[in-house]
XYZ file of C-alpha atoms in Angstrom:
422
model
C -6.554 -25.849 -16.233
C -3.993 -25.517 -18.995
C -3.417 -28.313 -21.945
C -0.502 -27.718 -24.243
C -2.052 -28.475 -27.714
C 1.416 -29.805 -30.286
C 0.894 -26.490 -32.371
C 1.867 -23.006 -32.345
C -0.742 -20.512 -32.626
C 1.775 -19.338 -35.683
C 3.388 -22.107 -37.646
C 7.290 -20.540 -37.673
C 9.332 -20.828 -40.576
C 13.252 -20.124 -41.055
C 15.201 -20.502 -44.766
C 18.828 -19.083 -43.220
C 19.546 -19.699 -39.772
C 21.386 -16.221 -37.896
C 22.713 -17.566 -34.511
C 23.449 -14.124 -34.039
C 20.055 -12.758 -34.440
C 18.543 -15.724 -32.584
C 20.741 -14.268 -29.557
C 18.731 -10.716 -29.789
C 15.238 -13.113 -30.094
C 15.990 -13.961 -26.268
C 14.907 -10.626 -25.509
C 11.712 -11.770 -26.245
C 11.834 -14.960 -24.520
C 13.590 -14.163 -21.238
C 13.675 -10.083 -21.058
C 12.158 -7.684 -19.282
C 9.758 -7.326 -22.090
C 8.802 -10.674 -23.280
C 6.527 -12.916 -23.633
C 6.862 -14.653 -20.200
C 7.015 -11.323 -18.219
C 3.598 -10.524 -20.427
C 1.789 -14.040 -19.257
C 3.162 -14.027 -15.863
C 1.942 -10.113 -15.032
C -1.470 -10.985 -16.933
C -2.678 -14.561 -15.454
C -1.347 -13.112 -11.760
C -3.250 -9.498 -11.999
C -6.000 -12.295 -13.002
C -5.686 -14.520 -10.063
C -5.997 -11.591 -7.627
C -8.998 -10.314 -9.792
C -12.270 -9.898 -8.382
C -14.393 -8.075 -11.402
C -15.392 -11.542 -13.737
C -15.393 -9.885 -16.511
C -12.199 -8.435 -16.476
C -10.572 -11.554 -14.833
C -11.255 -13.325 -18.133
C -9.918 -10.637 -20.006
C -6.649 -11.070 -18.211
C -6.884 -14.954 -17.949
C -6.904 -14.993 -21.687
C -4.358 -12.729 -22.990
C -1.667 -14.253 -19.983
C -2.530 -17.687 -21.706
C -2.084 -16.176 -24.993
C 1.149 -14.740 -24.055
C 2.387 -18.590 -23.378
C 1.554 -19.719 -26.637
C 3.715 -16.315 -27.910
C 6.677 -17.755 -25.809
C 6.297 -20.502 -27.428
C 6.528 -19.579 -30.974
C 9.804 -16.646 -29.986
C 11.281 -20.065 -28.383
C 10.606 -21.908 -31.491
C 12.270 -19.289 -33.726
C 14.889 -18.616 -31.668
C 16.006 -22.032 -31.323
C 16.215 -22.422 -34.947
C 18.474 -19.437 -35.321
C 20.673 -20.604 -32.764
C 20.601 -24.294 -34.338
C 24.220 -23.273 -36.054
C 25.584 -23.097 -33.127
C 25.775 -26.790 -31.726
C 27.827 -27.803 -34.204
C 29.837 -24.601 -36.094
C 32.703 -23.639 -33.775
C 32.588 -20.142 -35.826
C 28.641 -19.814 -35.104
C 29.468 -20.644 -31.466
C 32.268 -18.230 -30.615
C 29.177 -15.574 -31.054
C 27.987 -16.560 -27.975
C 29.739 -19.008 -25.531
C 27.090 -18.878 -23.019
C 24.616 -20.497 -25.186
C 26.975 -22.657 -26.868
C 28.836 -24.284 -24.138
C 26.722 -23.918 -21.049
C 23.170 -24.271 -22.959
C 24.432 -26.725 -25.799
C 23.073 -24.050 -28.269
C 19.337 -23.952 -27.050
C 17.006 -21.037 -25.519
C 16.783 -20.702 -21.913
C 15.344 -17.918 -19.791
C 17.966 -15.194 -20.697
C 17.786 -12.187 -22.226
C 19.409 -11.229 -25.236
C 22.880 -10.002 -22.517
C 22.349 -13.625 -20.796
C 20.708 -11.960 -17.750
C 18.545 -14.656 -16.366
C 14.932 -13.788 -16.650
C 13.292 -12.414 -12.903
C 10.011 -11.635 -11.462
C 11.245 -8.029 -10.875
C 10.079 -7.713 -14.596
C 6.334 -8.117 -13.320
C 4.233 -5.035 -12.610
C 1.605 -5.893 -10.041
C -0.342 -3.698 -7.479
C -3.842 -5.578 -7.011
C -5.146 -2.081 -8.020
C -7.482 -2.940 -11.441
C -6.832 0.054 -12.934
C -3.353 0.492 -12.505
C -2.453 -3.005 -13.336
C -4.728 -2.027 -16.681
C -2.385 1.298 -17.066
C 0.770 -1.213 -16.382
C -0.060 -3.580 -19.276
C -1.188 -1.098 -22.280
C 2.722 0.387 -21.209
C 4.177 -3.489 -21.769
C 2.460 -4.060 -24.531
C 3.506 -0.276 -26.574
C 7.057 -1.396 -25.137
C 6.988 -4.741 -26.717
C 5.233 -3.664 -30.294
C 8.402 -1.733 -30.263
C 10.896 -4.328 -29.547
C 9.489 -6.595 -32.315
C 9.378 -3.921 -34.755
C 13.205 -3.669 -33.695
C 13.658 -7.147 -34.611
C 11.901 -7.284 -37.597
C 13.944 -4.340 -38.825
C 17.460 -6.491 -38.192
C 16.016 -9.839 -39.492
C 16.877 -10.807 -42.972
C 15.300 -14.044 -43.557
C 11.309 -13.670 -44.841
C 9.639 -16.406 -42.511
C 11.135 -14.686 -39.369
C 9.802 -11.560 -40.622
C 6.309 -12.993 -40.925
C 6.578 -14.584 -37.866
C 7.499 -11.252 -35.907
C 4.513 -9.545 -37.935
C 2.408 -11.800 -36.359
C 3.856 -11.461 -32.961
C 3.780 -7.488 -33.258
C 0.122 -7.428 -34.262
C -1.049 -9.047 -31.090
C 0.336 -6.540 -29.383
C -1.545 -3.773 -30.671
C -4.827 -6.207 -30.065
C -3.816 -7.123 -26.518
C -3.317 -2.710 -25.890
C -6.787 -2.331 -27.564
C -8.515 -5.043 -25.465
C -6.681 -3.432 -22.084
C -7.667 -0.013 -23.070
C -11.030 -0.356 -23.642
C -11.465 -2.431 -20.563
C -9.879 0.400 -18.655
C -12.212 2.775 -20.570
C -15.623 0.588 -19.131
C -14.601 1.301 -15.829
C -15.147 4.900 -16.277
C -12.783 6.494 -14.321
C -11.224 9.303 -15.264
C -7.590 8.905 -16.477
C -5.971 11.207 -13.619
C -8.181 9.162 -10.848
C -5.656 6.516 -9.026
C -6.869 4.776 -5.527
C -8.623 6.412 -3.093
C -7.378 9.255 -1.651
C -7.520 12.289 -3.521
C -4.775 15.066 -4.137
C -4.381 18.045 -2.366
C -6.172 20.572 -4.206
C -3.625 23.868 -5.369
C -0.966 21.307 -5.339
C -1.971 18.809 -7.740
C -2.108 21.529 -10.274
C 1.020 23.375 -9.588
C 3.849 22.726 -12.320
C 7.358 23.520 -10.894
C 10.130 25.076 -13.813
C 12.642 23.281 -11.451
C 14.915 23.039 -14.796
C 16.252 26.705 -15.663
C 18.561 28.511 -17.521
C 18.861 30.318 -20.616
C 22.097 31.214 -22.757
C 25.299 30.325 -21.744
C 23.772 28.424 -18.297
C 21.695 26.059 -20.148
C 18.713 25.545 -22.522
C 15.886 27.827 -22.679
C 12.772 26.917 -20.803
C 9.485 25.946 -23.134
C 6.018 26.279 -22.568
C 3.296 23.550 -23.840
C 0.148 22.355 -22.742
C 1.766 20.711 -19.954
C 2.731 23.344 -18.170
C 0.489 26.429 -19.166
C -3.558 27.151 -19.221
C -6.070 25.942 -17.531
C -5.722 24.632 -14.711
C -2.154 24.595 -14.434
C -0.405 27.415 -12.267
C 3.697 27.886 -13.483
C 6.044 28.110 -9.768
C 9.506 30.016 -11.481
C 12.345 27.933 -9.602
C 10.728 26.792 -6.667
C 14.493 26.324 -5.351
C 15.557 29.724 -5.156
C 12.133 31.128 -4.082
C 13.434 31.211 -0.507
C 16.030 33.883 -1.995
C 14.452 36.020 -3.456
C 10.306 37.089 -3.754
C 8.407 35.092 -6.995
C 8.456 37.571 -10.314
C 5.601 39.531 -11.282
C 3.340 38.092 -8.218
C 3.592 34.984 -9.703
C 2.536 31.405 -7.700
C 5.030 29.566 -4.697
C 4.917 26.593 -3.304
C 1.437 25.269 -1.987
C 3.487 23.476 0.708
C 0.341 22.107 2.788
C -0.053 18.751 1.426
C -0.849 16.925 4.266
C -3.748 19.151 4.700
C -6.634 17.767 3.008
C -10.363 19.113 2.739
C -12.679 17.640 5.930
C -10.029 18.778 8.272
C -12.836 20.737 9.998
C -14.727 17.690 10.329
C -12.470 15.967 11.859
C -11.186 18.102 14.664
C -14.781 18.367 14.963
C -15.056 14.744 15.645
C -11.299 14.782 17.865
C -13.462 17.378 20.334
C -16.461 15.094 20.451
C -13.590 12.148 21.372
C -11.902 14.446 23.732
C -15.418 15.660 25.595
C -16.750 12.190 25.985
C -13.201 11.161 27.596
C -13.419 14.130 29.604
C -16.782 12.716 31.167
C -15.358 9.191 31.488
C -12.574 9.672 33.371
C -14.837 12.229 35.625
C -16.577 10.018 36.348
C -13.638 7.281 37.400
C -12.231 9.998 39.674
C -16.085 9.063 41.719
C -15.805 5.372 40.874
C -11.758 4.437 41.772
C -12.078 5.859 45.732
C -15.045 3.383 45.639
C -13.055 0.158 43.930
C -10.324 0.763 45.863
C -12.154 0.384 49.364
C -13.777 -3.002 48.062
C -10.534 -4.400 47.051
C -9.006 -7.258 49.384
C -5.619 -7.484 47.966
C -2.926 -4.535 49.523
C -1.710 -5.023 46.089
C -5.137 -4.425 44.386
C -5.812 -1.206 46.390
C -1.958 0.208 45.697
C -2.690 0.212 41.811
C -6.603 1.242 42.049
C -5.000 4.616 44.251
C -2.231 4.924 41.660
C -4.298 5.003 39.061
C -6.677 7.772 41.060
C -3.755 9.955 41.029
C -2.807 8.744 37.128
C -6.881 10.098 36.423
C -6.426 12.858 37.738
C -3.373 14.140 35.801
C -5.259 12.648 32.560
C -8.139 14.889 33.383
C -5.958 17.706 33.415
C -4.580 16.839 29.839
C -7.693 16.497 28.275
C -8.613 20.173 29.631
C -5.106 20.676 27.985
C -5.764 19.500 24.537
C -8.973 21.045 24.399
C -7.701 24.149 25.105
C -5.279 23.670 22.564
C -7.744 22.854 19.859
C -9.685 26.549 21.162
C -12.530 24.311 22.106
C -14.258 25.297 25.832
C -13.775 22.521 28.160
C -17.066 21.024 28.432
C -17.617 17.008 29.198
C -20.603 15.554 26.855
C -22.000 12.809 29.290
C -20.110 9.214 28.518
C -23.022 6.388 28.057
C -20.357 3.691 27.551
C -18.581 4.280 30.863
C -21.369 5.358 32.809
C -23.198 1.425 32.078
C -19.328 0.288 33.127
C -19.455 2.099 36.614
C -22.575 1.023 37.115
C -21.577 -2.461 36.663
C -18.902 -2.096 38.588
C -21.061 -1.440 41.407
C -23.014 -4.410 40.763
C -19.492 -6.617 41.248
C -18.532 -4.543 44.567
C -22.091 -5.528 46.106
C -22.121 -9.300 44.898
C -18.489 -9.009 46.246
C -19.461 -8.477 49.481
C -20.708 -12.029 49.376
C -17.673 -13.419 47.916
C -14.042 -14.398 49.253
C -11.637 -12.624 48.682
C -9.471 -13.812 45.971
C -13.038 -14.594 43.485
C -14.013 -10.996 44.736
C -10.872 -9.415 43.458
C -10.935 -11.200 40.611
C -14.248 -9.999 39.611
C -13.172 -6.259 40.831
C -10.330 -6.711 38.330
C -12.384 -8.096 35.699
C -14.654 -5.219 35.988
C -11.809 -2.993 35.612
C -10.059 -4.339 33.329
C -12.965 -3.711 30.930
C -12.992 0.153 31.808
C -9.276 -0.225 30.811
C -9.847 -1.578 27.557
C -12.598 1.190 26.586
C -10.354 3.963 27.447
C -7.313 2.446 25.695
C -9.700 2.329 22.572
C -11.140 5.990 23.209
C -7.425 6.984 23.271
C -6.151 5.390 19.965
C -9.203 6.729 18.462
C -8.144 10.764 20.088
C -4.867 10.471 19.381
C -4.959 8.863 15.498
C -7.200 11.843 14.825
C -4.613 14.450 16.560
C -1.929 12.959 14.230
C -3.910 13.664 11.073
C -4.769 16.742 11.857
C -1.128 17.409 12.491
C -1.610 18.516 16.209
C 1.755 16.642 17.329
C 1.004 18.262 21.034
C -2.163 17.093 21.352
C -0.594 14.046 19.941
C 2.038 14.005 22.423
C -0.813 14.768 25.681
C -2.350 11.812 24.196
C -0.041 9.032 24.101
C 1.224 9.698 27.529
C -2.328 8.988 28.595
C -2.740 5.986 26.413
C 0.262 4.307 27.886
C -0.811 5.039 31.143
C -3.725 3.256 30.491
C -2.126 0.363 28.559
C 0.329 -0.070 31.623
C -2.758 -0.061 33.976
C -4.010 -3.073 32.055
C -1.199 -4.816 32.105
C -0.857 -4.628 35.810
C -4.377 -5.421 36.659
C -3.485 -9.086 34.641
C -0.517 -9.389 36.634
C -2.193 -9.175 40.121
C -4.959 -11.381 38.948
C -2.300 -14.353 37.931
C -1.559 -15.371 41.524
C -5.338 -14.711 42.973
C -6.544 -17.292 40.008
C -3.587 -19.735 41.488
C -5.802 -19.128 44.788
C -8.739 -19.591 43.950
C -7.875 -22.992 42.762
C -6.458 -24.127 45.466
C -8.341 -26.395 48.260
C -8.691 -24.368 51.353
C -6.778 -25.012 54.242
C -7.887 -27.085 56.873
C -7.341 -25.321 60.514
């Protein structure tokens, strides 16, 4: 709940009004720096803030921000007073003389209207925290700017004021970043690739006559940094003095073992699912009614069979033996679906084949699933064939699904129907 109180946090005072310099104030008013870029960024990080603490941290520097946009407004006006009556003072700026009448509006100090682009939001605490101790340096610097090109003493004081907070509101965001304890090189999630991350690349060369000479610091030398020479022209010609290329792999990340590990376990248990389908289908197929029911139970046989032959493929690929690990999930589905075939037997035909296709439907859906799972781990492990074997499966088993709905559509219509009297 906001309530705007009739006083500035800083009472503003100004002896010689500047229309000019009230013209550069509007950087702080409507710029990419200002005051309401600061308490937009800083009461919307807070919104979307789930730490309490830090929520009210944010919370009350935005708000403090609006009061700051209040007193740059103030001033500025003031400056730019001159200008709604002195044709002179308002040739300095026409767009604030003739369009605004010679008051503030959300410009900056060029008249480019003031946009949300300014704001630097990710939802990511620390980031956000990283974002706004960078606006603040950036707008300590602006105002100490203005306060060297102001001449009259109550701006000055003003701008003091202003300038301060800054260095507050970077202290406040600072130390809040510093209670988090993370370290300062630790952003999201996902970690870098190691080698890489500490590989600095001289991709800016030249000595003499072809450019500047290249320097050597703490950024780019000791511990743990390794120094690639012209990563460019390393194709070309071998590194000098055995010294470090390119550590290219950055997709691959440590736990790639695990994870094929946990592709072949996917891969095995498919193996012994759609086994055992090739022993179920034959079985389906005889207990279907519909010609159309038993033409896509056969096709899918032969579909099986083929998707057997690519899992023995992809195995093979991975160097892992091909070697089913028994399939709990499917084996309780084909037993099931023997329960529907004998209660079938009991049924007409159209509520038979519906049950037959609900039953298979729902080995459908667990295959489709075991197949995402098989092939989302092939792509991160950047086996694109295995990949590839995959998703040819997966759509075959996608497509099944869809036609199983389709042939259940008109024996639903059936079902409904009253029977026919002879």
């Amino acid at each position: 709940m906001y309530h705007h109180v009739k006083k500035l946090m800083y009472t503003v005072r100004v002896d010689e009004p500047d229309p000019k310099f009230g013209n550069m104030l509007l950087e702080q008013f409507g710029g990419a720096n200002g005051e309401l870029a600061a308490a937009m960024q800083y009461s919307i990080q807070g919104l979307n803030c789930e730490d309490p603490g830090r929520k009210d941290l944010l919370m009350d520097i935005g708000t403090e921000e609006l009061s700051h946009l209040e007193i740059v407004g103030c001033l500025a006006r003031m400056h730019l007073k001159p200008m709604k009556s002195v044709r002179e003072e308002a040739e300095a700026d026409p767009l604030i003389a003739i369009a605004g009448g010679g008051g503030i509006n959300l410009f900056n100090s060029m008249g480019n209207p003031w946009t949300a682009d300014y704001l630097k939001i990710t939802g990511e605490l620390d980031v956000d925290l990283r974002s706004n101790i960078a606006a603040e340096a950036r707008a300590k610097i602006v105002y100490e700017r203005l306060i060297n090109f102001c001449r009259d003493p109550g701006t000055k004081d003003a701008l003091q004021f202003l300038m301060t907070r800054e260095i507050t509101h970077m202290r406040a965001f600072s130390l809040a970043l510093e209670s988090m304890g993370k370290p300062p090189l630790s952003v999201g999630r996902i970690a870098p690739t190691p080698k890489l991350v500490d590989q600095f690349f001289n991709d800016s060369t030249g000595e003499g006559d072809h450019g500047e000479v290249d320097t050597r610091g703490p950024w780019n030398e000791g511990e743990p940094w390794k120094f690639v020479e012209a990563p460019a022209f390393q194709a070309m010609k071998p590194a000098k003095d055995g010294g470090a290329g390119v550590h290219a792999e950055s997709a691959r990340v440590e736990g790639s073992e695990a994870i094929q590990e946990v592709l072949v376990d996917e891969l095995r248990d498919l193996l012994h699912a759609e086994k055992q389908l090739l022993k179920a289908l034959p079985n389906m197929e005889k207990a279907a009614r519909s010609r159309q029911l038993q033409t896509l139970l056969k096709t899918h046989l032969q579909e099986t069979d083929a998707q057997v032959e690519r899992l023995n493929e992809c195995l093979k690929i991975l160097g892992a033996p091909s070697r089913a690990k028994p399939c709990k999930g499917m084996a309780g589905l084909v037993e099931e679906g023997e329960e529907v075939m004998t209660e079938g037997k009991k049924k007409e035909d159209a509520p038979a084949d519906l049950a037959l296709i609900g039953a298979a439907l729902r080995v459908e859906h667990y295959e489709i699933a075991a197949y995402t799972t098989a092939r989302n781990l092939a792509l991160q492990l950047s086996q694109p064939t295995v990949a590839q074997l995959l998703t040819i499966s997966l759509g075959e088993e996608q497509n099944a699904g869809q036609l199983l709905d389709q042939v259940a559509q008109p024996l639903m219509s059936v079902a409904r129907m009253p029977r026919s009297v002879a």
